[in-house]
CSV table of C-alpha atoms and ligand atoms in Angstrom, one decimal:
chain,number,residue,atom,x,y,z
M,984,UNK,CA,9.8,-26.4,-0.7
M,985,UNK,CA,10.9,-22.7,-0.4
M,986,UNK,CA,10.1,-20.4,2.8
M,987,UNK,CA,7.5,-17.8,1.4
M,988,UNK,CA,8.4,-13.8,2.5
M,989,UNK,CA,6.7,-12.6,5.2
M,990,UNK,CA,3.6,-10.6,4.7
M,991,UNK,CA,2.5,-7.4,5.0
M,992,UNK,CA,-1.2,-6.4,5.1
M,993,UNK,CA,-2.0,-2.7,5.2
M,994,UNK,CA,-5.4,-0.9,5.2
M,995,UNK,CA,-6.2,2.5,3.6
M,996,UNK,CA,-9.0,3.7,4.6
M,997,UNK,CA,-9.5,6.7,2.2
M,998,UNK,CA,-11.9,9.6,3.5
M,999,UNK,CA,-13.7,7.1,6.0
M,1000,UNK,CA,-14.0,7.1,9.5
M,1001,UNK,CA,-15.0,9.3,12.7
M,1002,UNK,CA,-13.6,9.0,16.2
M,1003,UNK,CA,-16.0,6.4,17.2
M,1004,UNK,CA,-15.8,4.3,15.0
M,1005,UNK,CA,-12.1,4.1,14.4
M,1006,UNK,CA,-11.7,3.7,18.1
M,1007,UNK,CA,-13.6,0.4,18.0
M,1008,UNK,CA,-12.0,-0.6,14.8
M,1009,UNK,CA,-8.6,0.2,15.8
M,1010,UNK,CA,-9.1,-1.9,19.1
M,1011,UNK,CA,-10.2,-5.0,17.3
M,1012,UNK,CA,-7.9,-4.9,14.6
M,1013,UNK,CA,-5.1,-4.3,17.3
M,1014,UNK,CA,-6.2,-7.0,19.6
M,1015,UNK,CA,-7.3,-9.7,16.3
M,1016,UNK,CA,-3.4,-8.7,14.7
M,1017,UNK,CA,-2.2,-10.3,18.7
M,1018,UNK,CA,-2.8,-13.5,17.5
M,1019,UNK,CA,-1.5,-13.8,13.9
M,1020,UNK,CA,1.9,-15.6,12.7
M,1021,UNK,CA,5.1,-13.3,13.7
M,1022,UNK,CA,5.0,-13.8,9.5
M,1023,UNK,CA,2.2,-11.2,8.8
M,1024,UNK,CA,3.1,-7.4,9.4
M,1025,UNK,CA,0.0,-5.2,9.8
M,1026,UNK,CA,-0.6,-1.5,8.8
M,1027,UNK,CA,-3.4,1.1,8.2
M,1028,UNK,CA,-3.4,4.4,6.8
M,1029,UNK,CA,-5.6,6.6,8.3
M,1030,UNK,CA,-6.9,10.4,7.1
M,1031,UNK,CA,-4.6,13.0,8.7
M,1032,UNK,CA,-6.7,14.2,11.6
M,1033,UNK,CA,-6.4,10.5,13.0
M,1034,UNK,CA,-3.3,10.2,13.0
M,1035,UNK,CA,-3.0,11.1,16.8
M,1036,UNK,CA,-5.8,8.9,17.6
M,1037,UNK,CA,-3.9,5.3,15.5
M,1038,UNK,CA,-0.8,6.6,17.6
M,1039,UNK,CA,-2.9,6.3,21.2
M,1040,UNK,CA,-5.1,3.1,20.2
M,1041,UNK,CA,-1.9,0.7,18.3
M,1042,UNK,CA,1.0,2.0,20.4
M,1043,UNK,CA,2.4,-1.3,22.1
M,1044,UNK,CA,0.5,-3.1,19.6
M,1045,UNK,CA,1.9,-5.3,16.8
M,1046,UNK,CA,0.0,-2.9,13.7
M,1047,UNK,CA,1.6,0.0,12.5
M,1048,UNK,CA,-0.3,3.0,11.3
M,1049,UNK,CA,0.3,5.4,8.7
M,1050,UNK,CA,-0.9,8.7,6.1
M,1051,UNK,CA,-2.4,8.1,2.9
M,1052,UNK,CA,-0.4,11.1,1.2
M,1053,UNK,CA,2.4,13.8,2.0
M,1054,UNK,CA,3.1,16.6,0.4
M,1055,UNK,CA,5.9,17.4,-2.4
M,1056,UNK,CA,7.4,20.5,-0.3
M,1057,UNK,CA,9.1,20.2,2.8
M,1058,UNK,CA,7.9,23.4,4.9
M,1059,UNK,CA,6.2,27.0,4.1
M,1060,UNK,CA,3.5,29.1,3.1
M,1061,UNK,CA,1.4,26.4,1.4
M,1062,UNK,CA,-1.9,26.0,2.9
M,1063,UNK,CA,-3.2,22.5,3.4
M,1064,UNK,CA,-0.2,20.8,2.7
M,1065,UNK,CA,0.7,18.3,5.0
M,1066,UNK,CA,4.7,17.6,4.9
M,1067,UNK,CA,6.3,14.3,6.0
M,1068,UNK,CA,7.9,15.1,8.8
M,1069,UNK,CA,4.3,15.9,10.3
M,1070,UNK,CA,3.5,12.2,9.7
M,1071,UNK,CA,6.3,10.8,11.5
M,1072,UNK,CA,5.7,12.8,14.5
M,1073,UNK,CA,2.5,10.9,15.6
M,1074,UNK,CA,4.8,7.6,15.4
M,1075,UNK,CA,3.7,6.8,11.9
M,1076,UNK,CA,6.0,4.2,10.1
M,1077,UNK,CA,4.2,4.3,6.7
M,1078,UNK,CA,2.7,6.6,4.4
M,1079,UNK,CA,0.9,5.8,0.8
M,1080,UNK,CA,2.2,7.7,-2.2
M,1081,UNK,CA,1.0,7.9,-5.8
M,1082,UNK,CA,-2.3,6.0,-5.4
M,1083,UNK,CA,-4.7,6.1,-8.5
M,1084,UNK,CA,-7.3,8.3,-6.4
M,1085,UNK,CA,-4.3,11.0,-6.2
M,1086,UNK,CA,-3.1,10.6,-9.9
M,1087,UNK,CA,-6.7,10.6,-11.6
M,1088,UNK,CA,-8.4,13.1,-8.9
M,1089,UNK,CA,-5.6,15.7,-7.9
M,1090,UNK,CA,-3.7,15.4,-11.3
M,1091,UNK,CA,-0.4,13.8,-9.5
M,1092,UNK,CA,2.2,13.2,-12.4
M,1093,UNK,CA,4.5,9.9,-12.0
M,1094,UNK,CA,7.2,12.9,-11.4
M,1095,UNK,CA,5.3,14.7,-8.2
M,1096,UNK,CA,4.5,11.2,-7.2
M,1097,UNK,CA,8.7,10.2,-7.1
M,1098,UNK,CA,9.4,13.5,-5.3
M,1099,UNK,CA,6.4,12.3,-2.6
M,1100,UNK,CA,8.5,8.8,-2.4
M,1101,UNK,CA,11.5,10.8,-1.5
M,1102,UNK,CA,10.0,13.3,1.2
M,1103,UNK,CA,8.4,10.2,2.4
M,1104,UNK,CA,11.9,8.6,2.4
M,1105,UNK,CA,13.7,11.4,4.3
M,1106,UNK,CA,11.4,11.7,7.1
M,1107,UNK,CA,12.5,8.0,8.1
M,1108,UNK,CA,9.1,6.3,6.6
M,1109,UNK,CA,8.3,3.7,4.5
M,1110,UNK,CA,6.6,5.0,1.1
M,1111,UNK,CA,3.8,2.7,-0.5
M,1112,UNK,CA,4.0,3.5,-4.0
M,1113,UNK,CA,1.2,3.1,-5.8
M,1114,UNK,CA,1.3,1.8,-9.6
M,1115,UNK,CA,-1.0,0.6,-11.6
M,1116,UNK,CA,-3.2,1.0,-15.2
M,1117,UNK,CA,-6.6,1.5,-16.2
M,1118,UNK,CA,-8.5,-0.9,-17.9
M,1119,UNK,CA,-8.1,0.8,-21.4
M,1120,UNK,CA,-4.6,0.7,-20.9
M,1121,UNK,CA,-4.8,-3.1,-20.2
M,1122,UNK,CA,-7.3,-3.6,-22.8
M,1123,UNK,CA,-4.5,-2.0,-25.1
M,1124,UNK,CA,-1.9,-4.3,-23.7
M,1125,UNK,CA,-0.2,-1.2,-22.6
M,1126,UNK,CA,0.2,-2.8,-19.1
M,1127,UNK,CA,3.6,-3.0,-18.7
M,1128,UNK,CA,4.7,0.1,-20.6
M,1129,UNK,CA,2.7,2.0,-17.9
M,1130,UNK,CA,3.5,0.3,-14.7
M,1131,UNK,CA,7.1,0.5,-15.7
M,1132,UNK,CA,7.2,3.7,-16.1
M,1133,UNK,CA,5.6,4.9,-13.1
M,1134,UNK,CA,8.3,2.9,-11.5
M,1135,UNK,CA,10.8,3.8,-13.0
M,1136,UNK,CA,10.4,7.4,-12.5
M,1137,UNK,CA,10.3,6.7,-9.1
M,1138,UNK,CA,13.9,4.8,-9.2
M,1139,UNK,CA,15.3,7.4,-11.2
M,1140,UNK,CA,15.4,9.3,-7.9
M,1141,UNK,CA,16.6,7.1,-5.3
M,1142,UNK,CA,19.7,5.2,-4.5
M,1143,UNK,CA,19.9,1.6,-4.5
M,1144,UNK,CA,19.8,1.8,-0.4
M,1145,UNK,CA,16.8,4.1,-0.8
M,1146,UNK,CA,14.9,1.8,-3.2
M,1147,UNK,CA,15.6,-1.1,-0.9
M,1148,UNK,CA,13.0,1.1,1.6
M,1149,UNK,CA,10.5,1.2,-0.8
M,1150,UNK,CA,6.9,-0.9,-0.7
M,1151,UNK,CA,5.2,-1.6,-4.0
M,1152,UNK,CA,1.6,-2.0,-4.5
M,1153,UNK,CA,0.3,-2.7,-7.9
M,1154,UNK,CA,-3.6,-1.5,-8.0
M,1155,UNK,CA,-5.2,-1.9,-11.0
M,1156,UNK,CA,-6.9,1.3,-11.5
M,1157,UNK,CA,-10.0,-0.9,-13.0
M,1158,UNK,CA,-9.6,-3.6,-9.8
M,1159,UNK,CA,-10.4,-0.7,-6.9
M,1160,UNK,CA,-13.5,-0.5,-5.3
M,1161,UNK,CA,-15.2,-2.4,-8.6
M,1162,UNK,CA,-15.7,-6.0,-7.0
M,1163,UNK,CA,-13.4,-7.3,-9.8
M,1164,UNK,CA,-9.9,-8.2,-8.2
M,1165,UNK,CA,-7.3,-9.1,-11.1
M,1166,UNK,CA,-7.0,-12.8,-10.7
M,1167,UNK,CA,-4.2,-13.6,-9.0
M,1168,UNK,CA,-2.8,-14.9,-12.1
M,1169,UNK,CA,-3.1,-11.6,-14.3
M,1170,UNK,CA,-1.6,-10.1,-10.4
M,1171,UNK,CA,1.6,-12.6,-10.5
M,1172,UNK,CA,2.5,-11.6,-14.2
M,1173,UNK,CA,2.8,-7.7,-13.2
M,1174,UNK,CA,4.5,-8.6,-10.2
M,1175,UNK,CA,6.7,-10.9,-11.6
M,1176,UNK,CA,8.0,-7.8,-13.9
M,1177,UNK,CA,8.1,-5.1,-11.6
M,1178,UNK,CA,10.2,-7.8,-9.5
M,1179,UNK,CA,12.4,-8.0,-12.4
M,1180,UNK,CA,12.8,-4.4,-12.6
M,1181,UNK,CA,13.2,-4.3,-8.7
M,1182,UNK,CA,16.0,-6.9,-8.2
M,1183,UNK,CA,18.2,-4.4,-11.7
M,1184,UNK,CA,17.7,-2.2,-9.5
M,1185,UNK,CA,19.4,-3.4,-6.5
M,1186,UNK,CA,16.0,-3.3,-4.3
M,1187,UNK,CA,14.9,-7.3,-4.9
M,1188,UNK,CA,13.0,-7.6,-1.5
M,1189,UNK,CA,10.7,-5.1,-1.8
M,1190,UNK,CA,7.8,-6.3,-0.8
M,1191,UNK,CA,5.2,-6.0,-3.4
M,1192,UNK,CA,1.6,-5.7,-2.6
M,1193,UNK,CA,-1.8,-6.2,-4.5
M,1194,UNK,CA,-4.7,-4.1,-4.3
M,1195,UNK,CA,-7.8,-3.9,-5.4
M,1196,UNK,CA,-11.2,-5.7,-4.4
M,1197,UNK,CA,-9.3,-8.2,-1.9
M,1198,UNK,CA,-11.7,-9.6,0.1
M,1199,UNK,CA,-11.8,-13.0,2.6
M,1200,UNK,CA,-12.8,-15.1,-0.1
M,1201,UNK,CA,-10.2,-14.5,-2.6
M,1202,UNK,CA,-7.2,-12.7,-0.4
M,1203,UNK,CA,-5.4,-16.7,0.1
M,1204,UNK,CA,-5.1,-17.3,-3.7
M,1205,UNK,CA,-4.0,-13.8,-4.2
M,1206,UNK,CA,-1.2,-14.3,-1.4
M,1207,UNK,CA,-0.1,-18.0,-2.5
M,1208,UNK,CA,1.5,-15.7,-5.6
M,1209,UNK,CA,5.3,-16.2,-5.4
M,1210,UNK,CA,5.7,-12.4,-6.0
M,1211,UNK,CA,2.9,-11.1,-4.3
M,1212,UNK,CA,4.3,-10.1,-0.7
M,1213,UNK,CA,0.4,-9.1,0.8
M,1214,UNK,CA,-1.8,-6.6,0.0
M,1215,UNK,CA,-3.6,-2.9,0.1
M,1216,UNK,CA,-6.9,-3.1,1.1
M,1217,UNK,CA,-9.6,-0.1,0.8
M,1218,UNK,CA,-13.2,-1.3,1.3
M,1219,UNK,CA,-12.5,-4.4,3.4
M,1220,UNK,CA,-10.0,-2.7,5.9
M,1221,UNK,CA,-13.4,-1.0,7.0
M,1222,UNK,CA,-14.3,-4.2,8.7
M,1223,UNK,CA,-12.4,-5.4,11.3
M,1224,UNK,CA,-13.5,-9.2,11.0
M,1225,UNK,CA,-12.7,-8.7,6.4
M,1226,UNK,CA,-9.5,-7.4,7.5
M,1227,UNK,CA,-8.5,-10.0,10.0
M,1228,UNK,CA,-9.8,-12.5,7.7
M,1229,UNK,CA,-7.4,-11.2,5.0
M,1230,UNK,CA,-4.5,-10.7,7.6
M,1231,UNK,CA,-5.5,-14.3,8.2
M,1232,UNK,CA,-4.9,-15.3,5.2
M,1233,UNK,CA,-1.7,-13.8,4.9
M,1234,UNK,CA,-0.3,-15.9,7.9
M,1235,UNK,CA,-2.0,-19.2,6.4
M,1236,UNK,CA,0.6,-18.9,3.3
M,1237,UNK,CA,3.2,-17.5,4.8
M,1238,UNK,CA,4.5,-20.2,6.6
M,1239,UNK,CA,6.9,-23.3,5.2
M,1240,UNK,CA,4.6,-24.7,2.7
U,161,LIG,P1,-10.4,-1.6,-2.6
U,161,LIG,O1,-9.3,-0.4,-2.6
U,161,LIG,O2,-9.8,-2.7,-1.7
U,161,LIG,O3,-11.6,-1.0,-2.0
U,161,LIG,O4,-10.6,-2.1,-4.0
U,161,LIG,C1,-7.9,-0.7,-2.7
U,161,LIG,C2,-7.2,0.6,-2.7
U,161,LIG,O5,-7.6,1.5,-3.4
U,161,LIG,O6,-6.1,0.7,-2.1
């Protein structure tokens, strides 16, 4: 039997939190990630303003903390843009790009979202790139067509070596905060052909990530997937004991099996 990839587990927290709160969910999440498999990798993107606060509470511990978004320009006279390099100086390791929130809700084009990747990229980060369809695209068996292009468009930009620093998380735009996660069967087949698309690319070990509803109960089945490399949590990465459970779970199927 084959050694499964390591996992990576990485919360986004969206427009949640106050300084209270986060410190005592940073502080469990930091102490609970202690204990799990050197396997499972642990992450969560914060909102900007917290940054500072991640940096103080998960330095020295094994989670890494990121932004949810960066902006497309670099430096200037462009109020409320927050560039990359701004990320990385509170420490920050990862920072989300293109996620369905951003492309519905702020208009983000697969192109904007590729130059994010690349900003992201050059500040010495690790991009999540967010893909993913709607369920009338789905229902239209259009799924493909548009996850590969909002790939692709991404690729078209970046060097093989560059690629090979990407993360993938395929969110089904109709999967996020509804309660209905893809099965991890309908979550295999898409990662299975971004993989495909991935390994033409040069950039096979991506680690690809599912999002969208993962909670306790169905987070093992989802990470037993042979392409699915952990996961992007939003509502459950609220709660330190969901997360851990999910982090759990992730270090229960990432051992020899
Ligand atoms: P959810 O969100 O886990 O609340 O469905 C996932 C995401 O949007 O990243």
């Amino acid at each position: 039997m084959s050694k499964q990839r390591a996992k990576l587990v990485v919360g986004n927290w969206k427009m949640h939190g106050r300084l209270a709160e986060n410190a005592v969910l940073l502080e469990a999440v930091a102490q609970g990630a202690g204990a799990l498999p050197e396997s499972v990798r642990v992450g969560v993107c914060v909102p900007f303003p917290y940054l500072a606060q991640a940096q103080a509470l998960l330095q020295g511990s094994r989670v890494t903390w990121g932004a949810q978004d960066v902006s497309a320009l670099t430096e200037g006279a462009y109020t409320g843009e927050v560039a990359a390099p701004m990320v990385a100086d509170f420490g920050s390791s990862l920072a989300i790009v293109g996620h369905s929130e951003r492309r519905a809700y702020h208009r983000e084009s697969a192109e904007l979202v590729a130059v994010k990747a690349q900003r992201v990229l050059e500040a010495g980060l690790t991009p999540i790139v967010c893909l993913g369809e709607t369920a009338e695209e789905r229902d239209a068996g259009k799924t493909e067509q548009v996850v590969g292009e909002q790939l692709d468009t991404v690729l078209a930009k970046l060097s093989s070596g560059e690629a090979a620093r990407l993360v993938v998380a395929y969110e089904p735009v109709w999967a996020i905060g509804s309660g209905q996660s893809a099965t991890a069967q309908q979550a295999q087949d898409v990662h299975a052909f971004l993989r495909a698309r991935l390994v033409a690319k040069g950039a096979g070990e991506v680690p690809l990530l599912y999002g969208g509803s993962v909670k306790p109960d169905n987070a093992e089945e989802l990470f037993r997937q042979p392409d699915i490399d952990g996961g992007l949590i939003g509502g459950a990465s609220l709660h330190d004991q969901d997360f851990l459970a999910i982090c759990g779970a992730a270090g229960a199927v990432s051992v020899t099996q």
